[in-house]
Amino acid sequence: MDTTSKKVEETHVEHKATYAAADGIHLHRKLEARHLQMIALGGTIGTGLFVGSGSTISVAGPLGVLISYSVVGILVYAVVTALGEMGTQVPVSGAFGELSSRFLDPSIGFTLGWNYYLQWLLTIPAELAVLGSIPQYWWPDVQAWIFTLICLLLLIMLNLLGVKSFGEVEYWLSFIKIAAVSIFIIIGIAIVCGANRELGAIGFKNWNGANVEGAPVTSALAVMSTFTNAFYSYGGSELIGVTAGEAKNPRVSVPRAIKGTFWRIVVFYLVSLLLVGMIIPLNDELLANTDVRTSPFTRVLSYAGIAGGPDIMNVIILISLFSAANGAIFAATRTLQSLAANRMAPTFLVSVTKRGVPLISICITAVFGGFALIGAYVGNGTVFNFLVNILSVSTLICWCCILVTHLRFRLAWRKQGRADTDLIFRAPFFPYFDILGLLIGGVVLGYFFYTAATTPFDIVAHAPYVVGIPLFVVLAVGHKAYMTLITKKFTIGLDPLTVDFDSNVNGGIYENEEDEKIELEENKSVWARVVRVLA
């Protein structure tokens, strides 16, 4: 055995001994293939699409918003496929922090883990702040905080039931969201083709700059300014990586859920935004309104002349927001538990109940969800915009770190003499998509700095720069300084030969991979066939 092989083998033995001690605190693997399919399909459909899309169209124009969402969509696809490759090979819950700690640098893993936790922690009040205002469409005299409190209590109870209950609820909520968007697209196409006799065939009339000022693209800077909402809208695409640690057989189910990402981006976002931009003119006074009760999707149903259209759409939006908040609590608690399991957070947070529920992490996370109640007094729109701006830069930083981690993952894989063909799932177009994604991230981050330097200070608009970016830098530098002080040694990055690919990998509850393939492939129900086509 040569020196390199001996070093790799010794490192793997050490890693296995370390992780063996942690077997008693693992979360339960109870998410089935169909759960992951639907979480992947419906996970990205939420507030950003239903509520924020109108304001982005009013700023960038109907074509401008398509450019913005397409550019960010490329980055999303690169991130999800990279994460799918790593998460399938090393399926761990709350994956981001641990994967970066294993393959990039422990300080980046620490920072990314906490950054991702805080990202979801802020998502909870962002979703709940809007969620509480929707029932006021039917009961305007009831205070929004009452509805917010009811939803928060329901979400806490749901997450205390265990991961299988979470998967089952998300399965049906995602089904409703997907069905709603699909029906919306059909109705939108009908309106564009002239189903509304008063409007006639709309086509691309609203894209004509001679008819509507500012269409179809207002300006390049305006397009870039909508990146914040695009990042927020796509946030949650990577949730499949978080759920990998609680999947029955992630080596089968995760790759399948990942592969449909491209089509989800095209159908659910780009086609929907195309139709909204074609139907609602840029000079529509309500287009820029961020009030969820007058969302552009509700307006399109009004154009269709559907009786009770606004009521139907508001119910769909209510379900979508509840689903998004549910996913946020799940992701936040799993990330916090993962940080504790890797000694990056207080160890008492690592404990789980008999159902595999990280009870303490859920309680702590729920407390921050209570901040959404403040939104009812400050103003839901203000709170929503403030949190969206912070979350956008947080999402960007997380995604860029995932891409860098993936580059290091492949480097270490090859350095240890492993072949790319041995990977369970391979991200397509490696390394070109990783590099392209990082270039897009760099351009967007540069625009954020440009905006900060050239516009008057505003706490809502400048939230990413005064909170998001400094927080990431402080955490990374602080952890590196602490580890240097403890170990008496300053290091950057990890030795590729000591990277651990084999420890803490669950073989699945099914006896073999074919058993799980049978679960989905041989299911002859109509719905199973629909899932196979979409995913």
Short mmCIF file of C-alpha atoms in Angstrom, two decimals:
data_model
loop_
_atom_site.label_atom_id
_atom_site.label_comp_id
_atom_site.label_asym_id
_atom_site.label_seq_id
_atom_site.Cartn_x
_atom_site.Cartn_y
_atom_site.Cartn_z
CA MET A 1 0.00 0.00 0.00
CA ASP A 2 1.50 3.37 -1.04
CA THR A 3 1.70 6.40 1.27
CA THR A 4 -1.34 8.14 -0.23
CA SER A 5 -3.60 5.08 0.06
CA LYS A 6 -2.43 4.45 3.63
CA LYS A 7 -3.21 8.05 4.60
CA VAL A 8 -6.70 7.84 3.08
CA GLU A 9 -7.43 4.52 4.84
CA GLU A 10 -6.23 5.79 8.24
CA THR A 11 -8.39 8.90 7.90
CA HIS A 12 -11.49 6.84 7.04
CA VAL A 13 -11.01 4.60 10.08
CA GLU A 14 -10.75 7.69 12.29
CA HIS A 15 -13.88 9.23 10.75
CA LYS A 16 -15.91 6.04 11.20
CA ALA A 17 -15.00 5.88 14.87
CA THR A 18 -16.03 9.51 15.33
CA TYR A 19 -19.42 9.16 13.68
CA ALA A 20 -20.22 5.81 15.28
CA ALA A 21 -20.55 7.60 18.63
CA ALA A 22 -23.25 9.81 17.17
CA ASP A 23 -25.55 7.03 15.91
CA GLY A 24 -27.91 7.44 18.87
CA ILE A 25 -28.86 10.99 18.00
CA HIS A 26 -29.72 10.56 14.33
CA LEU A 27 -33.00 11.75 12.91
CA HIS A 28 -35.35 9.10 11.52
CA ARG A 29 -35.30 8.18 7.83
CA LYS A 30 -39.03 8.08 7.06
CA LEU A 31 -39.47 10.28 4.00
CA GLU A 32 -40.57 8.09 1.11
CA ALA A 33 -39.79 8.57 -2.56
CA ARG A 34 -43.18 10.15 -3.28
CA HIS A 35 -42.64 12.67 -0.46
CA LEU A 36 -39.34 13.81 -1.92
CA GLN A 37 -40.86 14.02 -5.39
CA MET A 38 -43.59 16.38 -4.28
CA ILE A 39 -41.37 18.44 -1.96
CA ALA A 40 -39.05 18.98 -4.92
CA LEU A 41 -41.95 19.79 -7.24
CA GLY A 42 -43.83 22.21 -4.98
CA GLY A 43 -41.09 23.46 -2.69
CA THR A 44 -40.31 26.57 -4.73
CA ILE A 45 -43.91 27.72 -5.20
CA GLY A 46 -44.70 30.33 -2.55
CA THR A 47 -44.78 34.00 -1.65
CA GLY A 48 -42.18 35.13 -4.16
CA LEU A 49 -44.18 33.85 -7.12
CA PHE A 50 -47.74 34.59 -5.97
CA VAL A 51 -47.14 37.91 -4.16
CA GLY A 52 -43.84 39.45 -5.29
CA SER A 53 -44.01 38.77 -9.03
CA GLY A 54 -46.29 41.75 -9.76
CA SER A 55 -43.92 44.31 -8.28
CA THR A 56 -40.94 42.83 -10.16
CA ILE A 57 -42.81 43.09 -13.47
CA SER A 58 -43.72 46.72 -12.70
CA VAL A 59 -40.04 47.50 -12.09
CA ALA A 60 -38.27 45.55 -14.85
CA GLY A 61 -41.03 45.10 -17.43
CA PRO A 62 -42.55 41.80 -18.62
CA LEU A 63 -39.49 40.74 -20.61
CA GLY A 64 -37.08 42.14 -18.03
CA VAL A 65 -38.47 39.94 -15.27
CA LEU A 66 -38.13 36.86 -17.49
CA ILE A 67 -34.46 37.72 -18.03
CA SER A 68 -33.94 38.19 -14.30
CA TYR A 69 -35.63 34.92 -13.32
CA SER A 70 -33.88 33.01 -16.14
CA VAL A 71 -30.44 34.17 -15.02
CA VAL A 72 -31.11 33.27 -11.39
CA GLY A 73 -32.73 30.02 -12.60
CA ILE A 74 -29.42 28.96 -14.18
CA LEU A 75 -27.73 29.50 -10.82
CA VAL A 76 -30.49 27.53 -9.09
CA TYR A 77 -30.06 24.58 -11.44
CA ALA A 78 -26.30 24.55 -10.90
CA VAL A 79 -26.75 24.65 -7.12
CA VAL A 80 -29.43 21.96 -6.93
CA THR A 81 -27.55 19.49 -9.15
CA ALA A 82 -24.29 20.11 -7.26
CA LEU A 83 -26.06 19.61 -3.96
CA GLY A 84 -27.80 16.53 -5.33
CA GLU A 85 -24.47 14.93 -6.16
CA MET A 86 -22.99 15.60 -2.72
CA GLY A 87 -26.18 14.93 -0.76
CA THR A 88 -26.72 11.59 -2.50
CA GLN A 89 -23.15 10.46 -1.84
CA VAL A 90 -23.17 11.70 1.78
CA PRO A 91 -26.84 12.02 2.84
CA VAL A 92 -26.93 14.07 6.03
CA SER A 93 -29.76 16.16 7.45
CA GLY A 94 -29.19 19.92 7.42
CA ALA A 95 -26.62 19.13 4.76
CA PHE A 96 -25.03 22.48 3.93
CA GLY A 97 -22.95 23.11 7.01
CA GLU A 98 -21.70 19.55 7.32
CA LEU A 99 -20.89 19.17 3.62
CA SER A 100 -18.86 22.40 3.60
CA SER A 101 -17.09 21.33 6.81
CA ARG A 102 -16.16 18.00 5.23
CA PHE A 103 -15.08 19.16 1.79
CA LEU A 104 -14.18 22.87 1.98
CA ASP A 105 -13.24 24.32 5.39
CA PRO A 106 -14.69 23.88 8.91
CA SER A 107 -15.00 27.65 9.36
CA ILE A 108 -16.97 27.97 6.12
CA GLY A 109 -19.10 25.01 7.21
CA PHE A 110 -19.76 26.68 10.57
CA THR A 111 -20.62 29.99 8.91
CA LEU A 112 -22.72 28.44 6.17
CA GLY A 113 -24.64 26.30 8.66
CA TRP A 114 -25.51 29.25 10.88
CA ASN A 115 -26.17 31.50 7.90
CA TYR A 116 -28.55 28.92 6.47
CA TYR A 117 -30.26 28.50 9.83
CA LEU A 118 -30.72 32.26 10.17
CA GLN A 119 -31.96 32.39 6.58
CA TRP A 120 -34.81 30.00 7.38
CA LEU A 121 -35.33 31.64 10.76
CA LEU A 122 -36.07 34.91 8.96
CA THR A 123 -38.18 33.14 6.35
CA ILE A 124 -40.66 32.06 9.03
CA PRO A 125 -41.73 35.60 10.06
CA ALA A 126 -41.54 36.71 6.40
CA GLU A 127 -44.10 34.08 5.40
CA LEU A 128 -46.22 34.41 8.54
CA ALA A 129 -46.34 38.22 8.28
CA VAL A 130 -48.07 37.85 4.91
CA LEU A 131 -49.99 34.74 5.89
CA GLY A 132 -51.85 36.55 8.67
CA SER A 133 -53.17 39.22 6.31
CA ILE A 134 -54.87 36.89 3.81
CA PRO A 135 -57.91 35.96 5.96
CA GLN A 136 -58.59 39.69 6.27
CA TYR A 137 -59.85 39.45 2.69
CA TRP A 138 -62.92 37.70 4.14
CA TRP A 139 -62.81 39.06 7.72
CA PRO A 140 -61.44 42.61 7.46
CA ASP A 141 -62.39 43.54 11.03
CA VAL A 142 -60.22 40.82 12.61
CA GLN A 143 -56.62 41.78 13.48
CA ALA A 144 -53.94 40.09 11.33
CA TRP A 145 -51.90 38.98 14.35
CA ILE A 146 -54.73 36.67 15.45
CA PHE A 147 -54.55 34.71 12.19
CA THR A 148 -50.75 34.72 12.36
CA LEU A 149 -50.82 33.26 15.88
CA ILE A 150 -53.28 30.52 14.86
CA CYS A 151 -51.10 29.52 11.89
CA LEU A 152 -47.95 29.51 14.02
CA LEU A 153 -49.52 27.18 16.59
CA LEU A 154 -50.72 24.82 13.85
CA LEU A 155 -47.24 24.75 12.31
CA ILE A 156 -45.60 23.96 15.64
CA MET A 157 -48.04 21.10 16.29
CA LEU A 158 -47.46 19.70 12.81
CA ASN A 159 -43.67 19.70 13.16
CA LEU A 160 -43.91 17.99 16.55
CA LEU A 161 -45.64 14.98 14.95
CA GLY A 162 -42.49 13.82 13.17
CA VAL A 163 -40.90 13.82 9.74
CA LYS A 164 -43.38 11.36 8.21
CA SER A 165 -46.29 13.67 9.08
CA PHE A 166 -44.33 16.59 7.62
CA GLY A 167 -43.76 14.65 4.41
CA GLU A 168 -47.41 13.62 4.12
CA VAL A 169 -48.73 17.16 4.68
CA GLU A 170 -46.21 18.66 2.26
CA TYR A 171 -47.13 16.00 -0.29
CA TRP A 172 -50.76 17.15 -0.42
CA LEU A 173 -50.03 20.86 -0.05
CA SER A 174 -47.57 20.63 -2.94
CA PHE A 175 -50.16 18.75 -4.98
CA ILE A 176 -52.63 21.62 -4.48
CA LYS A 177 -50.00 24.22 -5.42
CA ILE A 178 -48.95 22.36 -8.55
CA ALA A 179 -52.55 21.81 -9.62
CA ALA A 180 -53.33 25.51 -9.04
CA VAL A 181 -50.37 26.75 -11.08
CA SER A 182 -51.17 24.27 -13.86
CA ILE A 183 -54.80 25.46 -14.01
CA PHE A 184 -53.61 29.08 -13.89
CA ILE A 185 -51.36 28.47 -16.90
CA ILE A 186 -54.25 26.96 -18.88
CA ILE A 187 -56.52 29.91 -17.99
CA GLY A 188 -53.75 32.38 -18.82
CA ILE A 189 -53.17 30.86 -22.25
CA ALA A 190 -56.93 31.03 -22.93
CA ILE A 191 -57.05 34.74 -21.98
CA VAL A 192 -54.03 35.56 -24.14
CA CYS A 193 -55.69 33.80 -27.07
CA GLY A 194 -58.92 35.81 -26.67
CA ALA A 195 -61.15 33.94 -24.21
CA ASN A 196 -62.16 37.31 -22.73
CA ARG A 197 -64.35 38.81 -25.47
CA GLU A 198 -63.99 42.36 -24.15
CA LEU A 199 -60.19 42.20 -24.33
CA GLY A 200 -59.97 40.05 -27.42
CA ALA A 201 -56.73 38.30 -28.34
CA ILE A 202 -54.08 40.01 -26.20
CA GLY A 203 -50.96 38.37 -27.57
CA PHE A 204 -47.94 40.61 -26.96
CA LYS A 205 -49.82 43.93 -27.07
CA ASN A 206 -48.65 44.82 -23.55
CA TRP A 207 -45.04 44.26 -24.63
CA ASN A 208 -45.26 47.05 -27.19
CA GLY A 209 -43.38 50.07 -25.88
CA ALA A 210 -45.51 52.32 -28.08
CA ASN A 211 -48.66 51.16 -26.27
CA VAL A 212 -47.32 50.79 -22.73
CA GLU A 213 -44.41 52.96 -21.61
CA GLY A 214 -41.48 50.98 -20.27
CA ALA A 215 -42.41 47.70 -21.94
CA PRO A 216 -41.01 45.18 -22.49
CA VAL A 217 -37.79 46.06 -20.58
CA THR A 218 -37.50 49.21 -18.49
CA SER A 219 -33.69 49.22 -18.11
CA ALA A 220 -30.72 46.94 -17.40
CA LEU A 221 -30.38 48.25 -13.85
CA ALA A 222 -34.09 47.72 -13.29
CA VAL A 223 -33.71 44.10 -14.36
CA MET A 224 -30.85 43.61 -11.92
CA SER A 225 -32.84 45.24 -9.15
CA THR A 226 -35.37 42.39 -9.37
CA PHE A 227 -32.69 39.82 -8.54
CA THR A 228 -33.53 40.18 -4.85
CA ASN A 229 -37.07 38.93 -5.36
CA ALA A 230 -35.88 36.23 -7.77
CA PHE A 231 -33.49 34.85 -5.15
CA TYR A 232 -36.23 34.94 -2.54
CA SER A 233 -38.68 33.25 -4.91
CA TYR A 234 -36.31 30.40 -5.74
CA GLY A 235 -35.28 30.02 -2.11
CA GLY A 236 -36.22 26.55 -0.97
CA SER A 237 -35.12 24.87 -4.20
CA GLU A 238 -32.28 23.36 -2.19
CA LEU A 239 -34.66 21.94 0.44
CA ILE A 240 -34.28 18.53 -1.19
CA GLY A 241 -30.70 18.56 0.14
CA VAL A 242 -31.94 19.10 3.69
CA THR A 243 -34.46 16.26 3.42
CA ALA A 244 -31.83 13.81 2.10
CA GLY A 245 -30.79 12.96 5.66
CA GLU A 246 -34.30 11.75 6.47
CA ALA A 247 -35.05 9.93 3.22
CA LYS A 248 -35.52 6.16 3.34
CA ASN A 249 -33.12 5.55 0.49
CA PRO A 250 -31.55 8.85 -0.61
CA ARG A 251 -29.37 7.12 -3.19
CA VAL A 252 -32.49 6.42 -5.26
CA SER A 253 -35.03 9.07 -4.32
CA VAL A 254 -32.84 12.20 -4.19
CA PRO A 255 -31.39 11.94 -7.74
CA ARG A 256 -34.86 11.41 -9.18
CA ALA A 257 -36.22 14.46 -7.37
CA ILE A 258 -33.24 16.56 -8.50
CA LYS A 259 -33.49 15.69 -12.19
CA GLY A 260 -36.76 17.54 -12.73
CA THR A 261 -35.42 20.88 -11.45
CA PHE A 262 -34.92 22.40 -14.88
CA TRP A 263 -38.51 21.78 -15.97
CA ARG A 264 -39.92 23.03 -12.67
CA ILE A 265 -38.09 26.31 -13.16
CA VAL A 266 -39.32 26.66 -16.75
CA VAL A 267 -42.96 25.65 -16.19
CA PHE A 268 -43.81 26.97 -12.73
CA TYR A 269 -41.91 30.25 -12.87
CA LEU A 270 -41.05 31.36 -16.38
CA VAL A 271 -44.32 30.32 -18.04
CA SER A 272 -46.40 31.79 -15.19
CA LEU A 273 -44.48 35.09 -15.27
CA LEU A 274 -44.70 35.20 -19.07
CA LEU A 275 -48.49 34.94 -18.91
CA VAL A 276 -48.85 37.51 -16.11
CA GLY A 277 -46.68 39.94 -18.09
CA MET A 278 -48.72 39.40 -21.23
CA ILE A 279 -52.14 39.80 -19.58
CA ILE A 280 -51.62 42.63 -17.06
CA PRO A 281 -50.37 45.88 -18.65
CA LEU A 282 -47.34 47.56 -17.12
CA ASN A 283 -49.37 50.68 -16.28
CA ASP A 284 -51.92 48.74 -14.20
CA GLU A 285 -52.06 50.58 -10.84
CA LEU A 286 -52.41 47.35 -8.85
CA LEU A 287 -49.48 45.57 -10.49
CA ALA A 288 -46.89 47.07 -8.15
CA ASN A 289 -49.08 46.51 -5.08
CA THR A 290 -47.49 44.00 -2.68
CA ASP A 291 -50.78 43.41 -0.90
CA VAL A 292 -51.31 39.66 -1.12
CA ARG A 293 -55.06 40.17 -1.57
CA THR A 294 -54.47 41.89 -4.94
CA SER A 295 -51.70 39.63 -6.23
CA PRO A 296 -51.18 39.45 -10.03
CA PHE A 297 -52.51 35.87 -10.03
CA THR A 298 -55.74 37.09 -8.46
CA ARG A 299 -55.91 39.86 -11.07
CA VAL A 300 -55.54 37.37 -13.93
CA LEU A 301 -58.51 35.35 -12.64
CA SER A 302 -60.48 38.59 -12.54
CA TYR A 303 -59.60 39.18 -16.21
CA ALA A 304 -60.89 35.67 -16.91
CA GLY A 305 -64.26 36.64 -15.44
CA ILE A 306 -64.29 33.58 -13.18
CA ALA A 307 -66.95 33.90 -10.47
CA GLY A 308 -65.22 33.86 -7.11
CA GLY A 309 -61.81 33.94 -8.82
CA PRO A 310 -60.17 36.18 -6.19
CA ASP A 311 -61.53 33.95 -3.40
CA ILE A 312 -60.16 30.83 -5.06
CA MET A 313 -56.74 32.37 -5.67
CA ASN A 314 -56.47 33.71 -2.13
CA VAL A 315 -57.19 30.23 -0.76
CA ILE A 316 -54.41 28.84 -2.96
CA ILE A 317 -52.02 31.56 -1.81
CA LEU A 318 -52.97 30.85 1.81
CA ILE A 319 -52.13 27.15 1.34
CA SER A 320 -48.86 28.02 -0.42
CA LEU A 321 -47.74 30.35 2.35
CA PHE A 322 -48.63 27.78 5.01
CA SER A 323 -46.60 25.19 3.11
CA ALA A 324 -43.65 27.58 2.76
CA ALA A 325 -43.70 28.39 6.49
CA ASN A 326 -43.95 24.67 7.29
CA GLY A 327 -40.91 23.95 5.14
CA ALA A 328 -39.03 26.85 6.74
CA ILE A 329 -39.56 25.48 10.25
CA PHE A 330 -38.52 21.99 9.12
CA ALA A 331 -35.34 23.24 7.41
CA ALA A 332 -34.40 25.56 10.28
CA THR A 333 -34.77 22.91 12.99
CA ARG A 334 -32.86 20.26 11.00
CA THR A 335 -30.04 22.69 10.29
CA LEU A 336 -29.78 23.66 13.96
CA GLN A 337 -29.79 19.99 15.02
CA SER A 338 -27.08 19.25 12.46
CA LEU A 339 -24.96 22.12 13.77
CA ALA A 340 -25.26 20.71 17.29
CA ALA A 341 -24.42 17.17 16.10
CA ASN A 342 -21.21 18.56 14.58
CA ARG A 343 -20.36 20.52 17.76
CA MET A 344 -21.01 23.87 16.06
CA ALA A 345 -23.92 24.67 18.38
CA PRO A 346 -24.71 23.79 22.02
CA THR A 347 -24.84 20.00 22.32
CA PHE A 348 -28.20 19.94 24.13
CA LEU A 349 -29.80 20.89 20.80
CA VAL A 350 -28.81 17.56 19.26
CA SER A 351 -31.34 15.46 21.19
CA VAL A 352 -34.42 14.07 19.45
CA THR A 353 -37.61 12.44 20.72
CA LYS A 354 -38.67 8.83 20.09
CA ARG A 355 -40.37 10.07 16.94
CA GLY A 356 -37.07 11.54 15.74
CA VAL A 357 -38.23 15.11 16.39
CA PRO A 358 -35.60 17.71 17.45
CA LEU A 359 -37.92 19.11 20.12
CA ILE A 360 -35.62 21.76 21.61
CA SER A 361 -34.63 23.05 18.17
CA ILE A 362 -38.30 23.36 17.21
CA CYS A 363 -39.14 25.29 20.39
CA ILE A 364 -36.28 27.75 19.89
CA THR A 365 -37.16 28.24 16.23
CA ALA A 366 -40.84 28.74 17.05
CA VAL A 367 -39.99 31.60 19.40
CA PHE A 368 -38.51 33.54 16.49
CA GLY A 369 -41.60 32.76 14.45
CA GLY A 370 -43.44 34.81 17.05
CA PHE A 371 -41.70 37.90 15.70
CA ALA A 372 -44.17 37.70 12.83
CA LEU A 373 -46.75 39.03 15.26
CA ILE A 374 -44.83 42.31 15.29
CA GLY A 375 -45.41 42.56 11.55
CA ALA A 376 -49.11 43.08 12.19
CA TYR A 377 -48.28 46.35 13.95
CA VAL A 378 -45.28 47.56 11.94
CA GLY A 379 -46.97 46.82 8.61
CA ASN A 380 -46.89 43.52 6.73
CA GLY A 381 -45.52 45.07 3.53
CA THR A 382 -42.62 46.77 5.32
CA VAL A 383 -41.68 43.65 7.28
CA PHE A 384 -41.95 41.49 4.17
CA ASN A 385 -39.73 43.74 2.03
CA PHE A 386 -37.14 44.11 4.82
CA LEU A 387 -36.84 40.35 5.33
CA VAL A 388 -36.86 39.60 1.59
CA ASN A 389 -33.84 41.88 1.08
CA ILE A 390 -31.90 40.16 3.88
CA LEU A 391 -32.89 36.69 2.69
CA SER A 392 -31.88 37.39 -0.91
CA VAL A 393 -28.23 38.04 -0.10
CA SER A 394 -28.19 35.21 2.44
CA THR A 395 -29.49 32.83 -0.22
CA LEU A 396 -26.90 34.07 -2.72
CA ILE A 397 -24.02 33.50 -0.28
CA CYS A 398 -25.27 30.01 0.60
CA TRP A 399 -25.61 28.99 -3.03
CA CYS A 400 -22.15 30.26 -3.96
CA CYS A 401 -20.64 28.34 -1.04
CA ILE A 402 -22.42 25.17 -2.19
CA LEU A 403 -20.86 25.55 -5.66
CA VAL A 404 -17.36 26.08 -4.24
CA THR A 405 -17.89 23.10 -1.93
CA HIS A 406 -18.86 20.98 -4.94
CA LEU A 407 -15.67 21.93 -6.79
CA ARG A 408 -13.64 20.86 -3.75
CA PHE A 409 -15.76 17.70 -3.43
CA ARG A 410 -14.82 16.58 -6.94
CA LEU A 411 -11.16 17.55 -6.41
CA ALA A 412 -10.93 15.41 -3.26
CA TRP A 413 -12.83 12.57 -4.96
CA ARG A 414 -10.29 12.41 -7.75
CA LYS A 415 -7.27 12.96 -5.48
CA GLN A 416 -8.27 9.86 -3.53
CA GLY A 417 -8.16 7.81 -6.71
CA ARG A 418 -11.94 7.52 -7.16
CA ALA A 419 -13.53 7.61 -10.61
CA ASP A 420 -16.33 10.02 -11.49
CA THR A 421 -18.29 7.06 -12.83
CA ASP A 422 -18.44 5.67 -9.27
CA LEU A 423 -20.57 8.61 -8.12
CA ILE A 424 -24.18 7.64 -7.47
CA PHE A 425 -25.43 10.82 -9.13
CA ARG A 426 -23.31 13.16 -11.24
CA ALA A 427 -24.11 16.85 -11.72
CA PRO A 428 -24.32 17.56 -15.46
CA PHE A 429 -21.82 19.81 -17.25
CA PHE A 430 -19.29 19.75 -14.40
CA PRO A 431 -17.41 22.03 -13.79
CA TYR A 432 -18.89 24.52 -16.26
CA PHE A 433 -22.22 25.00 -14.47
CA ASP A 434 -20.44 25.55 -11.13
CA ILE A 435 -18.22 28.20 -12.68
CA LEU A 436 -21.13 29.85 -14.53
CA GLY A 437 -23.16 29.88 -11.32
CA LEU A 438 -20.30 31.54 -9.42
CA LEU A 439 -19.95 34.17 -12.17
CA ILE A 440 -23.67 34.96 -11.94
CA GLY A 441 -23.40 35.16 -8.15
CA GLY A 442 -20.43 37.50 -8.42
CA VAL A 443 -22.23 39.83 -10.84
CA VAL A 444 -25.31 39.99 -8.62
CA LEU A 445 -23.23 40.60 -5.50
CA GLY A 446 -21.40 43.35 -7.37
CA TYR A 447 -24.73 44.95 -8.22
CA PHE A 448 -25.71 44.84 -4.54
CA PHE A 449 -22.54 46.76 -3.63
CA TYR A 450 -23.11 49.21 -6.49
CA THR A 451 -26.62 49.94 -5.22
CA ALA A 452 -25.37 50.46 -1.68
CA ALA A 453 -22.73 52.95 -2.86
CA THR A 454 -24.92 54.99 -5.21
CA THR A 455 -28.28 55.30 -3.46
CA PRO A 456 -29.34 57.14 -0.27
CA PHE A 457 -29.36 54.92 2.79
CA ASP A 458 -32.64 53.17 3.54
CA ILE A 459 -32.85 50.45 6.18
CA VAL A 460 -35.28 48.30 4.17
CA ALA A 461 -33.44 48.56 0.82
CA HIS A 462 -29.96 48.29 2.35
CA ALA A 463 -30.74 45.45 4.76
CA PRO A 464 -28.55 42.93 2.86
CA TYR A 465 -25.46 45.10 3.17
CA VAL A 466 -25.84 46.21 6.79
CA VAL A 467 -26.91 42.76 8.06
CA GLY A 468 -26.45 39.89 5.59
CA ILE A 469 -22.90 40.31 4.25
CA PRO A 470 -21.25 41.59 7.48
CA LEU A 471 -22.83 38.72 9.44
CA PHE A 472 -21.28 36.11 7.14
CA VAL A 473 -17.83 37.73 7.34
CA VAL A 474 -17.93 38.10 11.13
CA LEU A 475 -18.96 34.45 11.65
CA ALA A 476 -16.28 33.08 9.29
CA VAL A 477 -13.44 35.21 10.69
CA GLY A 478 -14.56 34.67 14.28
CA HIS A 479 -14.69 30.88 13.96
CA LYS A 480 -11.34 30.73 12.18
CA ALA A 481 -9.75 32.88 14.93
CA TYR A 482 -11.29 30.66 17.62
CA MET A 483 -10.08 27.42 16.00
CA THR A 484 -6.61 28.91 15.50
CA LEU A 485 -6.50 29.82 19.19
CA ILE A 486 -7.64 26.33 20.28
CA THR A 487 -5.51 24.24 17.92
CA LYS A 488 -2.51 26.61 17.87
CA LYS A 489 -2.46 26.15 14.10
CA PHE A 490 -3.81 28.33 11.27
CA THR A 491 -5.11 26.43 8.25
CA ILE A 492 -7.21 27.31 5.21
CA GLY A 493 -9.07 24.50 3.51
CA LEU A 494 -8.73 20.76 3.98
CA ASP A 495 -6.26 18.21 2.67
CA PRO A 496 -8.12 16.39 -0.17
CA LEU A 497 -6.56 13.10 0.94
CA THR A 498 -8.16 13.32 4.39
CA VAL A 499 -11.67 14.23 3.20
CA ASP A 500 -14.28 11.73 4.40
CA PHE A 501 -16.74 10.33 1.85
CA ASP A 502 -17.76 7.14 3.64
CA SER A 503 -18.79 7.86 7.23
CA ASN A 504 -22.36 8.42 8.36
CA VAL A 505 -23.81 7.22 5.06
CA ASN A 506 -27.13 5.45 5.55
CA GLY A 507 -27.77 2.45 3.35
CA GLY A 508 -31.54 2.94 3.48
CA ILE A 509 -34.44 1.22 5.18
CA TYR A 510 -35.26 -0.72 2.03
CA GLU A 511 -33.21 -3.89 1.69
CA ASN A 512 -31.87 -2.72 -1.64
CA GLU A 513 -32.28 0.09 -4.13
CA GLU A 514 -34.56 -1.94 -6.40
CA ASP A 515 -37.22 -2.07 -3.66
CA GLU A 516 -37.62 1.69 -3.72
CA LYS A 517 -37.62 1.83 -7.50
CA ILE A 518 -40.53 -0.60 -7.44
CA GLU A 519 -42.44 1.70 -5.07
CA LEU A 520 -42.61 4.42 -7.71
CA GLU A 521 -41.95 2.73 -11.04
CA GLU A 522 -44.55 -0.03 -10.69
CA ASN A 523 -47.26 2.14 -9.18
CA LYS A 524 -49.93 2.20 -11.89
CA SER A 525 -52.11 4.94 -10.39
CA VAL A 526 -52.83 8.04 -12.48
CA TRP A 527 -51.15 10.30 -9.90
CA ALA A 528 -47.98 8.17 -9.83
CA ARG A 529 -47.77 8.52 -13.61
CA VAL A 530 -48.20 12.31 -13.35
CA VAL A 531 -45.40 12.50 -10.79
CA ARG A 532 -43.11 10.43 -13.02
CA VAL A 533 -43.75 12.77 -15.98
CA LEU A 534 -43.25 15.98 -14.00
CA ALA A 535 -40.23 14.75 -12.05
#
